[in-house]
Amino acid sequence: MHFAEIIKTLKERREVLNVTQENLAELSGVGLRTLKQLEGGKGNPTLLTLQKLAEVLGMEVCLKIRTITSDK
Amino acid sequence: MHFAEIIKTLKERREVLNVTQENLAELSGVGLRTLKQLEGGKGNPTLLTLQKLAEVLGMEVCLKIRTITSDK
DNA sequence: TAAAAAAGAGCTGTATAATGCACTTTGCAG
DNA sequence: CTGCAAAGTGCATTATACAGCTCTTTTTTA
């Protein structure tokens, strides 16, 4: 996943779960300002921030080996 | 994957590929110092840094929905 | 369509990620 | 052993992620 896609995925997931930015910020421990900036496409979150958000959204950050064939 | 596991995976992957920290730093555009610290377990890399490293190592950072059952 | 809620933006301070340089330690080959 | 290459550490600087506060804009909903 490229950069923007990861951010977009987080945002979409939050929306699907019907959680407000404010709630997610509180639940995850990430500052509201930080979350807003992220979703606005400005920023370069740290792994810790990503994980805090993903955790609450029932997601997980992972690293996988890229395959030659598109595994779509 | 939890935090340390991601870092460990990167390091192991680098070793499997027989790439030195120096090479990886150059190839990825990440500073050598940064890479050393990361692998040493100190730090909290940004998504951009992670992706630059993963890219060179033939890996990819992804976000996936956590399933209830262990999908091990 | 007005009120309320959510999202986004400016301003700003603090913490720390990223980086280079020089030096030490470790691991391996000769 | 000895020497070289790779890995790890201390120090210092710069850039920027994180954060809160306040205000504006957009979206929802009553």
mmCIF file of C-alpha atoms (C1' of nucleotides) in Angstrom:
data_model
loop_
_atom_site.group_PDB
_atom_site.id
_atom_site.type_symbol
_atom_site.label_atom_id
_atom_site.label_comp_id
_atom_site.label_asym_id
_atom_site.label_seq_id
_atom_site.Cartn_x
_atom_site.Cartn_y
_atom_site.Cartn_z
ATOM 1 C CA MET A 1 0.000 0.000 0.000
ATOM 2 C CA HIS A 2 1.337 3.395 -0.798
ATOM 3 C CA PHE A 3 1.315 6.241 1.599
ATOM 4 C CA ALA A 4 -1.955 7.907 0.751
ATOM 5 C CA GLU A 5 -3.728 4.626 0.580
ATOM 6 C CA ILE A 6 -2.882 3.810 4.142
ATOM 7 C CA ILE A 7 -4.208 7.121 5.350
ATOM 8 C CA LYS A 8 -7.311 6.745 3.257
ATOM 9 C CA THR A 9 -7.915 3.268 4.592
ATOM 10 C CA LEU A 10 -7.770 4.513 8.144
ATOM 11 C CA LYS A 11 -10.187 7.275 7.437
ATOM 12 C CA GLU A 12 -12.619 5.051 5.614
ATOM 13 C CA ARG A 13 -12.494 2.511 8.352
ATOM 14 C CA ARG A 14 -13.284 5.164 10.913
ATOM 15 C CA GLU A 15 -16.240 6.286 8.856
ATOM 16 C CA VAL A 16 -17.534 2.783 8.370
ATOM 17 C CA LEU A 17 -17.429 2.289 12.096
ATOM 18 C CA ASN A 18 -19.222 5.579 12.575
ATOM 19 C CA VAL A 19 -16.674 6.974 14.920
ATOM 20 C CA THR A 20 -15.981 10.674 15.032
ATOM 21 C CA GLN A 21 -12.479 12.059 14.863
ATOM 22 C CA GLU A 22 -12.975 13.197 18.397
ATOM 23 C CA ASN A 23 -13.914 9.767 19.642
ATOM 24 C CA LEU A 24 -11.114 8.080 17.812
ATOM 25 C CA ALA A 25 -8.656 10.587 19.182
ATOM 26 C CA GLU A 26 -9.794 9.925 22.721
ATOM 27 C CA LEU A 27 -9.958 6.184 22.357
ATOM 28 C CA SER A 28 -6.579 5.908 20.739
ATOM 29 C CA GLY A 29 -4.757 8.453 22.783
ATOM 30 C CA VAL A 30 -3.728 10.320 19.668
ATOM 31 C CA GLY A 31 -4.288 14.049 19.737
ATOM 32 C CA LEU A 32 -7.306 15.319 17.880
ATOM 33 C CA ARG A 33 -5.172 17.810 16.033
ATOM 34 C CA THR A 34 -2.850 15.100 14.895
ATOM 35 C CA LEU A 35 -5.684 12.952 13.651
ATOM 36 C CA LYS A 36 -7.260 15.804 11.742
ATOM 37 C CA GLN A 37 -4.004 16.636 10.057
ATOM 38 C CA LEU A 38 -3.418 13.048 9.138
ATOM 39 C CA GLU A 39 -6.789 12.531 7.583
ATOM 40 C CA GLY A 40 -6.362 15.802 5.787
ATOM 41 C CA GLY A 41 -3.415 14.263 4.050
ATOM 42 C CA LYS A 42 -0.869 16.415 5.800
ATOM 43 C CA GLY A 43 1.638 14.571 7.749
ATOM 44 C CA ASN A 44 3.798 11.625 8.064
ATOM 45 C CA PRO A 45 2.668 9.672 11.102
ATOM 46 C CA THR A 46 5.026 7.687 13.228
ATOM 47 C CA LEU A 47 4.581 3.954 13.483
ATOM 48 C CA LEU A 48 3.342 4.394 17.030
ATOM 49 C CA THR A 49 0.653 6.815 15.991
ATOM 50 C CA LEU A 50 -0.448 4.551 13.187
ATOM 51 C CA GLN A 51 -0.656 1.616 15.497
ATOM 52 C CA LYS A 52 -2.638 3.448 18.136
ATOM 53 C CA LEU A 53 -5.203 4.396 15.550
ATOM 54 C CA ALA A 54 -5.267 1.023 13.850
ATOM 55 C CA GLU A 55 -5.717 -0.705 17.174
ATOM 56 C CA VAL A 56 -8.903 1.155 17.984
ATOM 57 C CA LEU A 57 -10.216 0.639 14.477
ATOM 58 C CA GLY A 58 -9.720 -3.089 14.710
ATOM 59 C CA MET A 59 -6.896 -3.025 12.253
ATOM 60 C CA GLU A 60 -3.260 -3.840 12.245
ATOM 61 C CA VAL A 61 -0.147 -2.500 10.611
ATOM 62 C CA CYS A 62 1.833 -5.200 8.909
ATOM 63 C CA LEU A 63 4.829 -5.692 6.703
ATOM 64 C CA LYS A 64 4.619 -8.235 3.988
ATOM 65 C CA ILE A 65 6.864 -9.445 1.304
ATOM 66 C CA ARG A 66 5.937 -8.105 -2.060
ATOM 67 C CA THR A 67 5.179 -10.771 -4.591
ATOM 68 C CA ILE A 68 6.036 -10.508 -8.228
ATOM 69 C CA THR A 69 2.610 -11.358 -9.456
ATOM 70 C CA SER A 70 -0.146 -9.058 -8.433
ATOM 71 C CA ASP A 71 -1.868 -10.879 -5.612
ATOM 72 C CA LYS A 72 -5.002 -8.858 -6.064
ATOM 73 C CA MET B 1 2.172 -7.021 14.047
ATOM 74 C CA HIS B 2 3.307 -5.201 17.098
ATOM 75 C CA PHE B 3 5.899 -2.522 17.045
ATOM 76 C CA ALA B 4 9.028 -4.529 17.731
ATOM 77 C CA GLU B 5 7.997 -7.232 15.350
ATOM 78 C CA ILE B 6 7.874 -4.834 12.459
ATOM 79 C CA ILE B 7 11.344 -3.570 13.196
ATOM 80 C CA LYS B 8 12.632 -7.087 13.616
ATOM 81 C CA THR B 9 11.097 -8.155 10.348
ATOM 82 C CA LEU B 10 12.842 -5.369 8.515
ATOM 83 C CA LYS B 11 16.158 -6.243 10.019
ATOM 84 C CA GLU B 12 15.788 -9.916 9.316
ATOM 85 C CA ARG B 13 14.787 -9.239 5.787
ATOM 86 C CA ARG B 14 17.854 -7.084 5.272
ATOM 87 C CA GLU B 15 20.036 -9.857 6.614
ATOM 88 C CA VAL B 16 18.415 -12.497 4.471
ATOM 89 C CA LEU B 17 19.077 -10.359 1.433
ATOM 90 C CA ASN B 18 22.641 -9.889 2.555
ATOM 91 C CA VAL B 19 22.521 -6.156 2.421
ATOM 92 C CA THR B 20 24.579 -4.044 4.793
ATOM 93 C CA GLN B 21 23.049 -1.218 6.763
ATOM 94 C CA GLU B 22 25.139 1.100 4.696
ATOM 95 C CA ASN B 23 23.823 -0.250 1.416
ATOM 96 C CA LEU B 24 20.267 -0.200 2.576
ATOM 97 C CA ALA B 25 20.652 3.350 3.776
ATOM 98 C CA GLU B 26 21.983 4.458 0.424
ATOM 99 C CA LEU B 27 19.481 2.538 -1.625
ATOM 100 C CA SER B 28 16.523 3.685 0.390
ATOM 101 C CA GLY B 29 17.581 7.237 0.952
ATOM 102 C CA VAL B 30 17.236 6.818 4.691
ATOM 103 C CA GLY B 31 20.140 8.080 6.754
ATOM 104 C CA LEU B 32 22.532 5.460 8.016
ATOM 105 C CA ARG B 33 22.247 6.791 11.532
ATOM 106 C CA THR B 34 18.485 6.519 11.374
ATOM 107 C CA LEU B 35 18.633 2.954 10.180
ATOM 108 C CA LYS B 36 21.100 1.951 12.863
ATOM 109 C CA GLN B 37 18.941 3.423 15.565
ATOM 110 C CA LEU B 38 15.877 1.741 14.231
ATOM 111 C CA GLU B 39 17.412 -1.674 14.097
ATOM 112 C CA GLY B 40 18.789 -1.087 17.530
ATOM 113 C CA GLY B 41 15.255 -0.806 18.734
ATOM 114 C CA LYS B 42 15.457 2.883 19.489
ATOM 115 C CA GLY B 43 13.029 5.012 17.740
ATOM 116 C CA ASN B 44 9.655 5.369 16.293
ATOM 117 C CA PRO B 45 10.011 5.618 12.545
ATOM 118 C CA THR B 46 7.666 7.638 10.419
ATOM 119 C CA LEU B 47 5.541 5.924 7.817
ATOM 120 C CA LEU B 48 7.686 7.457 5.122
ATOM 121 C CA THR B 49 10.868 6.038 6.573
ATOM 122 C CA LEU B 50 9.300 2.633 6.949
ATOM 123 C CA GLN B 51 8.120 2.657 3.391
ATOM 124 C CA LYS B 52 11.446 3.717 1.983
ATOM 125 C CA LEU B 53 13.117 0.818 3.717
ATOM 126 C CA ALA B 54 10.408 -1.681 2.916
ATOM 127 C CA GLU B 55 10.487 -0.705 -0.714
ATOM 128 C CA VAL B 56 14.150 -1.563 -1.122
ATOM 129 C CA LEU B 57 13.699 -4.781 0.789
ATOM 130 C CA GLY B 58 10.922 -5.884 -1.508
ATOM 131 C CA MET B 59 8.336 -5.479 1.164
ATOM 132 C CA GLU B 60 5.312 -3.375 1.710
ATOM 133 C CA VAL B 61 3.624 -1.725 4.649
ATOM 134 C CA CYS B 62 -0.020 -2.566 4.834
ATOM 135 C CA LEU B 63 -3.038 -2.105 7.031
ATOM 136 C CA LYS B 64 -5.385 -4.969 7.403
ATOM 137 C CA ILE B 65 -8.526 -5.607 9.309
ATOM 138 C CA ARG B 66 -7.942 -7.715 12.328
ATOM 139 C CA THR B 67 -9.957 -10.882 12.356
ATOM 140 C CA ILE B 68 -11.451 -12.390 15.445
ATOM 141 C CA THR B 69 -10.065 -15.815 14.857
ATOM 142 C CA SER B 70 -6.336 -16.146 14.763
ATOM 143 C CA ASP B 71 -5.506 -16.363 11.100
ATOM 144 C CA LYS B 72 -2.135 -17.824 11.786
ATOM 145 C "C1'" DT C 1 -33.257 26.520 6.968
ATOM 146 C "C1'" DA C 2 -31.601 27.163 11.476
ATOM 147 C "C1'" DA C 3 -29.122 24.866 15.118
ATOM 148 C "C1'" DA C 4 -25.846 21.501 16.336
ATOM 149 C "C1'" DA C 5 -22.202 18.431 15.349
ATOM 150 C "C1'" DA C 6 -18.249 17.217 12.908
ATOM 151 C "C1'" DA C 7 -14.421 18.389 10.228
ATOM 152 C "C1'" DG C 8 -10.714 21.479 8.895
ATOM 153 C "C1'" DA C 9 -7.232 25.399 9.579
ATOM 154 C "C1'" DG C 10 -4.106 29.052 11.819
ATOM 155 C "C1'" DC C 11 -0.982 29.848 15.540
ATOM 156 C "C1'" DT C 12 2.303 28.004 18.652
ATOM 157 C "C1'" DG C 13 5.188 25.298 21.979
ATOM 158 C "C1'" DT C 14 7.481 20.903 23.014
ATOM 159 C "C1'" DA C 15 9.269 16.524 21.992
ATOM 160 C "C1'" DT C 16 11.615 13.782 19.083
ATOM 161 C "C1'" DA C 17 12.660 11.722 14.325
ATOM 162 C "C1'" DA C 18 16.150 12.272 10.895
ATOM 163 C "C1'" DT C 19 20.702 13.215 9.891
ATOM 164 C "C1'" DG C 20 25.934 13.652 9.786
ATOM 165 C "C1'" DC C 21 30.339 12.985 11.916
ATOM 166 C "C1'" DA C 22 33.557 10.780 14.643
ATOM 167 C "C1'" DC C 23 34.645 7.041 17.673
ATOM 168 C "C1'" DT C 24 34.017 2.272 19.833
ATOM 169 C "C1'" DT C 25 32.760 -2.444 19.623
ATOM 170 C "C1'" DT C 26 31.975 -6.706 17.335
ATOM 171 C "C1'" DG C 27 32.548 -10.359 13.883
ATOM 172 C "C1'" DC C 28 34.934 -12.594 10.479
ATOM 173 C "C1'" DA C 29 38.801 -13.771 7.240
ATOM 174 C "C1'" DG C 30 43.576 -14.242 6.599
ATOM 175 C "C1'" DC D 1 46.543 -12.689 16.728
ATOM 176 C "C1'" DT D 2 45.673 -8.887 13.250
ATOM 177 C "C1'" DG D 3 43.137 -6.163 10.231
ATOM 178 C "C1'" DC D 4 39.080 -4.882 7.893
ATOM 179 C "C1'" DA D 5 34.216 -4.388 7.456
ATOM 180 C "C1'" DA D 6 29.904 -4.080 9.519
ATOM 181 C "C1'" DA D 7 27.399 -2.689 13.383
ATOM 182 C "C1'" DG D 8 26.493 0.229 17.306
ATOM 183 C "C1'" DT D 9 27.020 4.778 20.300
ATOM 184 C "C1'" DG D 10 27.674 9.826 21.808
ATOM 185 C "C1'" DC D 11 26.998 14.460 20.499
ATOM 186 C "C1'" DA D 12 24.856 18.165 18.053
ATOM 187 C "C1'" DT D 13 21.721 20.239 14.664
ATOM 188 C "C1'" DT D 14 17.598 20.700 11.886
ATOM 189 C "C1'" DA D 15 13.148 19.470 10.544
ATOM 190 C "C1'" DT D 16 8.873 18.080 11.766
ATOM 191 C "C1'" DA D 17 5.399 15.085 14.342
ATOM 192 C "C1'" DC D 18 2.421 15.768 18.201
ATOM 193 C "C1'" DA D 19 -0.466 18.488 20.736
ATOM 194 C "C1'" DG D 20 -3.898 22.032 22.522
ATOM 195 C "C1'" DC D 21 -6.621 26.157 21.751
ATOM 196 C "C1'" DT D 22 -9.560 28.873 19.063
ATOM 197 C "C1'" DC D 23 -12.010 29.974 15.029
ATOM 198 C "C1'" DT D 24 -14.054 28.894 10.357
ATOM 199 C "C1'" DT D 25 -16.251 25.837 7.211
ATOM 200 C "C1'" DT D 26 -18.907 21.943 6.087
ATOM 201 C "C1'" DT D 27 -22.222 18.457 7.049
ATOM 202 C "C1'" DT D 28 -26.165 16.568 9.594
ATOM 203 C "C1'" DT D 29 -30.432 16.618 11.394
ATOM 204 C "C1'" DA D 30 -34.316 18.299 13.684
#
